mmCIF file of C-alpha atoms in Angstrom:
data_model
loop_
_atom_site.group_PDB
_atom_site.id
_atom_site.type_symbol
_atom_site.label_atom_id
_atom_site.label_comp_id
_atom_site.label_asym_id
_atom_site.label_seq_id
_atom_site.Cartn_x
_atom_site.Cartn_y
_atom_site.Cartn_z
ATOM 1 C CA MET A 1 62.357 110.767 -118.667
ATOM 2 C CA THR A 2 62.828 111.279 -115.008
ATOM 3 C CA ALA A 3 64.996 112.985 -113.002
ATOM 4 C CA GLU A 4 67.186 109.712 -111.775
ATOM 5 C CA PRO A 5 67.546 108.109 -115.081
ATOM 6 C CA ARG A 6 69.018 111.995 -116.686
ATOM 7 C CA SER A 7 70.892 112.781 -113.840
ATOM 8 C CA ARG A 8 72.551 109.231 -114.718
ATOM 9 C CA ARG A 9 73.023 109.535 -117.998
ATOM 10 C CA VAL A 10 74.267 112.987 -117.011
ATOM 11 C CA ARG A 11 77.378 111.564 -114.570
ATOM 12 C CA GLN A 12 78.298 108.550 -117.145
ATOM 13 C CA ALA A 13 78.719 111.678 -120.166
ATOM 14 C CA VAL A 14 80.858 113.414 -118.269
ATOM 15 C CA VAL A 15 82.833 110.351 -117.242
ATOM 16 C CA ALA A 16 83.006 109.525 -120.781
ATOM 17 C CA ALA A 17 84.216 113.089 -121.865
ATOM 18 C CA VAL A 18 86.992 112.729 -118.523
ATOM 19 C CA LEU A 19 88.428 109.561 -119.808
ATOM 20 C CA VAL A 20 88.388 110.602 -123.470
ATOM 21 C CA CYS A 21 90.226 113.709 -121.865
ATOM 22 C CA ILE A 22 92.826 111.516 -119.966
ATOM 23 C CA VAL A 23 93.375 109.468 -123.231
ATOM 24 C CA PHE A 24 94.069 112.261 -125.381
ATOM 25 C CA THR A 25 96.389 113.911 -122.755
ATOM 26 C CA GLY A 26 98.210 110.735 -122.244
ATOM 27 C CA ALA A 27 98.271 111.158 -126.249
ATOM 28 C CA GLY A 28 100.083 114.415 -126.177
ATOM 29 C CA LEU A 29 102.526 113.184 -123.482
ATOM 30 C CA VAL A 30 104.387 110.175 -125.323
ATOM 31 C CA ILE A 31 104.260 112.833 -128.222
ATOM 32 C CA ILE A 32 106.092 115.690 -126.557
ATOM 33 C CA TRP A 33 107.875 113.656 -124.799
ATOM 34 C CA PRO A 34 111.763 114.881 -124.540
ATOM 35 C CA THR A 35 114.187 111.796 -124.960
ATOM 36 C CA GLU A 36 117.939 112.559 -125.250
ATOM 37 C CA SER A 37 119.151 113.545 -128.354
ATOM 38 C CA VAL A 38 119.278 117.159 -127.935
ATOM 39 C CA ASP A 39 123.116 118.465 -128.407
ATOM 40 C CA VAL A 40 124.036 121.067 -126.551
ATOM 41 C CA VAL A 41 126.745 122.868 -127.613
ATOM 42 C CA GLU A 42 129.507 124.388 -124.861
ATOM 43 C CA ASP A 43 131.133 127.247 -125.265
ATOM 44 C CA PRO A 44 134.748 126.991 -123.821
ATOM 45 C CA ALA A 45 135.141 130.091 -122.417
ATOM 46 C CA LEU A 46 131.498 129.187 -120.266
ATOM 47 C CA ASP A 47 133.621 125.719 -118.860
ATOM 48 C CA VAL A 48 133.462 127.228 -115.448
ATOM 49 C CA GLU A 49 132.229 125.605 -112.175
ATOM 50 C CA LEU A 50 130.418 126.999 -109.708
ATOM 51 C CA VAL A 51 131.609 126.629 -105.976
ATOM 52 C CA ASP A 52 130.103 127.317 -102.596
ATOM 53 C CA ALA A 53 131.861 130.174 -100.378
ATOM 54 C CA THR A 54 131.948 132.096 -97.545
ATOM 55 C CA VAL A 55 132.742 135.581 -97.450
ATOM 56 C CA THR A 56 135.867 136.475 -94.431
ATOM 57 C CA GLY A 57 136.857 140.118 -95.743
ATOM 58 C CA ALA A 58 135.944 142.900 -98.161
ATOM 59 C CA GLU A 59 138.215 145.517 -97.885
ATOM 60 C CA ALA A 60 138.080 148.733 -100.297
ATOM 61 C CA THR A 61 140.830 149.309 -102.810
ATOM 62 C CA THR A 62 141.867 150.464 -106.284
ATOM 63 C CA CYS A 63 141.210 148.152 -109.430
ATOM 64 C CA ALA A 64 143.451 146.257 -110.756
ATOM 65 C CA GLY A 65 144.616 146.677 -113.963
ATOM 66 C CA VAL A 66 143.324 150.142 -114.627
ATOM 67 C CA PRO A 67 145.903 152.936 -114.786
ATOM 68 C CA GLU A 68 145.363 155.306 -111.745
ATOM 69 C CA ASP A 69 144.060 158.419 -114.133
ATOM 70 C CA LEU A 70 141.828 156.358 -115.352
ATOM 71 C CA GLN A 71 139.960 155.179 -112.164
ATOM 72 C CA THR A 72 136.450 156.071 -111.966
ATOM 73 C CA GLY A 73 135.143 154.802 -108.965
ATOM 74 C CA GLY A 74 136.959 151.872 -106.743
ATOM 75 C CA CYS A 75 136.845 148.242 -106.297
ATOM 76 C CA VAL A 76 136.499 146.042 -103.171
ATOM 77 C CA ASP A 77 138.787 142.830 -102.447
ATOM 78 C CA VAL A 78 136.642 140.107 -101.606
ATOM 79 C CA THR A 79 138.454 137.173 -99.585
ATOM 80 C CA ILE A 80 136.246 134.312 -99.176
ATOM 81 C CA ASP A 81 136.938 130.206 -97.711
ATOM 82 C CA VAL A 82 135.738 128.360 -101.005
ATOM 83 C CA THR A 83 133.423 125.068 -99.377
ATOM 84 C CA SER A 84 132.708 123.320 -101.534
ATOM 85 C CA GLY A 85 134.318 121.851 -105.016
ATOM 86 C CA PRO A 86 138.020 120.674 -105.777
ATOM 87 C CA THR A 87 139.189 123.333 -103.799
ATOM 88 C CA ALA A 88 137.005 123.119 -100.911
ATOM 89 C CA GLY A 89 138.928 124.514 -97.800
ATOM 90 C CA GLU A 90 141.082 126.599 -99.630
ATOM 91 C CA GLU A 91 140.971 130.885 -98.858
ATOM 92 C CA ALA A 92 141.217 133.141 -102.154
ATOM 93 C CA THR A 93 140.485 136.406 -103.204
ATOM 94 C CA PHE A 94 138.703 137.977 -106.415
ATOM 95 C CA GLN A 95 137.716 141.729 -106.624
ATOM 96 C CA LEU A 96 134.500 143.456 -106.945
ATOM 97 C CA VAL A 97 134.392 146.546 -109.482
ATOM 98 C CA GLU A 98 131.911 149.180 -107.054
ATOM 99 C CA GLY A 99 129.455 151.010 -108.599
ATOM 100 C CA VAL A 100 125.030 151.969 -109.164
ATOM 101 C CA GLY A 101 123.490 148.718 -108.430
ATOM 102 C CA THR A 102 127.085 146.205 -107.444
ATOM 103 C CA VAL A 103 126.601 143.921 -104.547
ATOM 104 C CA GLU A 104 127.616 144.735 -101.201
ATOM 105 C CA LEU A 105 129.088 141.790 -99.531
ATOM 106 C CA SER A 106 129.969 141.800 -96.112
ATOM 107 C CA PRO A 107 132.228 139.356 -93.008
ATOM 108 C CA GLY A 108 129.745 135.825 -92.877
ATOM 109 C CA ASP A 109 127.957 135.901 -96.468
ATOM 110 C CA ARG A 110 127.459 132.729 -98.055
ATOM 111 C CA ILE A 111 127.652 132.927 -101.948
ATOM 112 C CA VAL A 112 127.890 130.845 -105.266
ATOM 113 C CA VAL A 113 131.115 131.816 -106.882
ATOM 114 C CA SER A 114 132.530 130.831 -110.536
ATOM 115 C CA TYR A 115 135.689 128.646 -110.665
ATOM 116 C CA ASN A 116 137.757 128.364 -113.530
ATOM 117 C CA PRO A 117 141.149 126.380 -112.973
ATOM 118 C CA ASP A 118 142.396 128.011 -116.167
ATOM 119 C CA SER A 119 142.395 131.295 -115.258
ATOM 120 C CA PRO A 120 145.399 133.503 -113.869
ATOM 121 C CA PRO A 121 144.767 133.518 -110.402
ATOM 122 C CA GLU A 122 143.028 136.830 -109.578
ATOM 123 C CA LEU A 123 140.792 135.892 -111.937
ATOM 124 C CA ARG A 124 139.811 132.108 -111.092
ATOM 125 C CA TYR A 125 137.464 132.959 -108.520
ATOM 126 C CA LEU A 126 134.153 135.554 -109.734
ATOM 127 C CA PHE A 127 130.966 135.957 -108.151
ATOM 128 C CA ALA A 128 128.163 134.586 -109.094
ATOM 129 C CA ASP A 129 125.246 134.847 -106.794
ATOM 130 C CA PHE A 130 124.311 134.600 -103.224
ATOM 131 C CA ASP A 131 123.924 131.436 -101.915
ATOM 132 C CA ARG A 132 119.862 130.927 -100.815
ATOM 133 C CA THR A 133 119.320 127.376 -99.724
ATOM 134 C CA ARG A 134 118.673 128.138 -96.528
ATOM 135 C CA PRO A 135 115.969 130.534 -96.979
ATOM 136 C CA LEU A 136 114.689 129.271 -99.404
ATOM 137 C CA PHE A 137 114.600 125.385 -97.087
ATOM 138 C CA TRP A 138 113.027 127.811 -94.146
ATOM 139 C CA LEU A 139 110.634 129.091 -96.549
ATOM 140 C CA VAL A 140 109.673 125.337 -97.607
ATOM 141 C CA VAL A 141 109.683 124.449 -94.128
ATOM 142 C CA LEU A 142 107.176 127.523 -93.319
ATOM 143 C CA PHE A 143 105.016 126.851 -95.926
ATOM 144 C CA VAL A 144 104.062 123.207 -95.696
ATOM 145 C CA VAL A 145 103.772 124.314 -91.871
ATOM 146 C CA ALA A 146 101.131 126.510 -93.016
ATOM 147 C CA VAL A 147 99.290 124.571 -95.400
ATOM 148 C CA VAL A 148 99.252 121.747 -92.848
ATOM 149 C CA ALA A 149 97.362 123.819 -90.379
ATOM 150 C CA LEU A 150 95.048 125.038 -92.438
ATOM 151 C CA GLY A 151 93.182 121.685 -93.200
ATOM 152 C CA LEU A 152 95.912 118.562 -92.560
ATOM 153 C CA PHE A 153 94.486 117.037 -95.129
ATOM 154 C CA GLN A 154 93.125 118.559 -97.612
ATOM 155 C CA ARG A 155 95.839 120.875 -97.584
ATOM 156 C CA LEU A 156 98.663 118.215 -98.219
ATOM 157 C CA ARG A 157 96.700 116.353 -101.222
ATOM 158 C CA ALA A 158 97.197 120.352 -102.748
ATOM 159 C CA LEU A 159 100.571 120.590 -101.918
ATOM 160 C CA LEU A 160 101.631 116.799 -103.617
ATOM 161 C CA GLY A 161 98.911 118.596 -106.054
ATOM 162 C CA ALA A 162 101.410 121.893 -106.131
ATOM 163 C CA GLY A 163 104.336 119.016 -106.235
ATOM 164 C CA VAL A 164 103.359 117.285 -109.396
ATOM 165 C CA SER A 165 103.255 120.346 -111.014
ATOM 166 C CA LEU A 166 106.613 121.219 -110.507
ATOM 167 C CA VAL A 167 107.090 117.204 -111.471
ATOM 168 C CA VAL A 168 105.790 118.393 -115.316
ATOM 169 C CA LEU A 169 107.653 121.364 -115.744
ATOM 170 C CA ILE A 170 110.818 119.680 -115.122
ATOM 171 C CA TRP A 171 111.311 117.366 -116.734
ATOM 172 C CA ILE A 172 108.670 117.193 -119.471
ATOM 173 C CA VAL A 173 107.463 121.064 -120.022
ATOM 174 C CA LEU A 174 111.324 122.965 -119.976
ATOM 175 C CA PRO A 175 113.119 120.117 -121.810
ATOM 176 C CA ALA A 176 110.599 119.605 -124.346
ATOM 177 C CA LEU A 177 110.879 123.232 -125.345
ATOM 178 C CA LEU A 178 114.373 122.746 -125.899
ATOM 179 C CA GLU A 179 114.122 119.638 -127.539
ATOM 180 C CA GLY A 180 111.965 122.257 -130.178
ATOM 181 C CA THR A 181 108.866 120.742 -130.046
ATOM 182 C CA SER A 182 105.628 123.116 -130.805
ATOM 183 C CA PRO A 183 105.299 125.274 -127.698
ATOM 184 C CA MET A 184 101.538 125.737 -128.287
ATOM 185 C CA LEU A 185 101.902 121.413 -127.841
ATOM 186 C CA VAL A 186 103.874 121.907 -124.821
ATOM 187 C CA ALA A 187 101.473 124.052 -123.036
ATOM 188 C CA THR A 188 98.343 122.288 -123.926
ATOM 189 C CA VAL A 189 99.005 119.191 -123.132
ATOM 190 C CA SER A 190 101.159 119.930 -119.989
ATOM 191 C CA ALA A 191 98.684 121.874 -118.578
ATOM 192 C CA SER A 192 96.409 119.686 -119.130
ATOM 193 C CA ALA A 193 98.009 117.014 -117.399
ATOM 194 C CA ILE A 194 98.599 119.353 -114.634
ATOM 195 C CA ALA A 195 95.120 120.228 -114.438
ATOM 196 C CA LEU A 196 94.050 116.065 -113.701
ATOM 197 C CA LEU A 197 96.700 115.548 -111.331
ATOM 198 C CA ALA A 198 96.253 118.965 -109.262
ATOM 199 C CA LEU A 199 92.595 119.152 -109.412
ATOM 200 C CA PHE A 200 91.802 114.911 -108.578
ATOM 201 C CA LEU A 201 94.447 114.861 -106.110
ATOM 202 C CA THR A 202 93.574 118.250 -104.053
ATOM 203 C CA HIS A 203 89.451 117.666 -104.447
ATOM 204 C CA GLY A 204 89.239 113.855 -104.518
ATOM 205 C CA VAL A 205 87.550 111.489 -107.680
ATOM 206 C CA ASN A 206 83.719 113.063 -107.686
ATOM 207 C CA HIS A 207 81.681 114.418 -109.816
ATOM 208 C CA ARG A 208 82.495 118.361 -108.984
ATOM 209 C CA THR A 209 85.742 117.869 -109.905
ATOM 210 C CA ALA A 210 85.231 115.794 -113.089
ATOM 211 C CA VAL A 211 83.179 118.634 -114.532
ATOM 212 C CA ALA A 212 85.511 121.370 -113.548
ATOM 213 C CA TYR A 213 88.670 119.236 -114.933
ATOM 214 C CA LEU A 214 87.001 119.339 -118.234
ATOM 215 C CA GLY A 215 85.975 123.180 -118.037
ATOM 216 C CA THR A 216 89.462 123.962 -117.867
ATOM 217 C CA VAL A 217 90.331 120.867 -120.494
ATOM 218 C CA VAL A 218 87.563 122.912 -122.945
ATOM 219 C CA SER A 219 89.117 126.663 -121.688
ATOM 220 C CA LEU A 220 92.396 125.060 -122.784
ATOM 221 C CA ALA A 221 91.578 124.031 -125.965
ATOM 222 C CA LEU A 222 89.922 127.223 -126.958
ATOM 223 C CA THR A 223 92.556 129.693 -125.551
ATOM 224 C CA ALA A 224 95.294 126.905 -127.513
ATOM 225 C CA GLY A 225 92.442 127.763 -130.942
ATOM 226 C CA LEU A 226 92.339 131.040 -131.059
ATOM 227 C CA ALA A 227 96.303 131.617 -129.857
ATOM 228 C CA ALA A 228 97.190 129.487 -132.855
ATOM 229 C CA LEU A 229 94.804 131.469 -135.011
ATOM 230 C CA PHE A 230 96.149 134.950 -133.959
ATOM 231 C CA VAL A 231 99.560 134.067 -133.860
ATOM 232 C CA GLU A 232 98.761 132.958 -137.810
ATOM 233 C CA ALA A 233 96.731 135.834 -138.564
ATOM 234 C CA THR A 234 99.533 138.262 -137.584
ATOM 235 C CA ARG A 235 102.759 136.360 -138.133
ATOM 236 C CA LEU A 236 103.874 136.478 -134.601
ATOM 237 C CA SER A 237 107.427 134.423 -134.363
ATOM 238 C CA GLY A 238 109.329 134.036 -130.946
#
């Protein structure tokens, strides 16, 4: 057999193997695809709304509700302007206990607070986290600019592949795990789908990409098989 027919046969075998992997990946996605049948049990104590706010003042004071002889540190009265939610435009105050690991708030800080209208006035707002929307937005912009600057077309395709991977994680992997679908099955199928999309989007549809994808699928299958074997053998849980 000459080199040319042999090469053609190898390419055909690779294409056939890739098509088989795609079929099994598609079938796996159908199996693990999340439904809307998950019942979420809500705790009334956690029935709060997160709203945005801007710190307008922070002043050291004693902790409310704690006898003076039991004061071990101190508290900070934080004044905020609520900028979103049902009470947007309202000025409010809450306390932060000073201590190791306590966040430090200064006027101008953009934060997220929890709002519970059924709590006493002094407890309706509580610090939840810093608002990181702006810095994360500029980080994404910087990342996109860097990707484009390093190589327009292929880097844009790589960026698209990363975006598709994120979609798979958010819309398939996490909901499927919450529904109780086998983590091993979810991980294997979703990883195969991500590899399929990311590799071919980034490097194009060609023989080398197909071989790389097959190698990835074989590695995934081997890893999943060994994991299942040793999880069962060692009786791991959780």
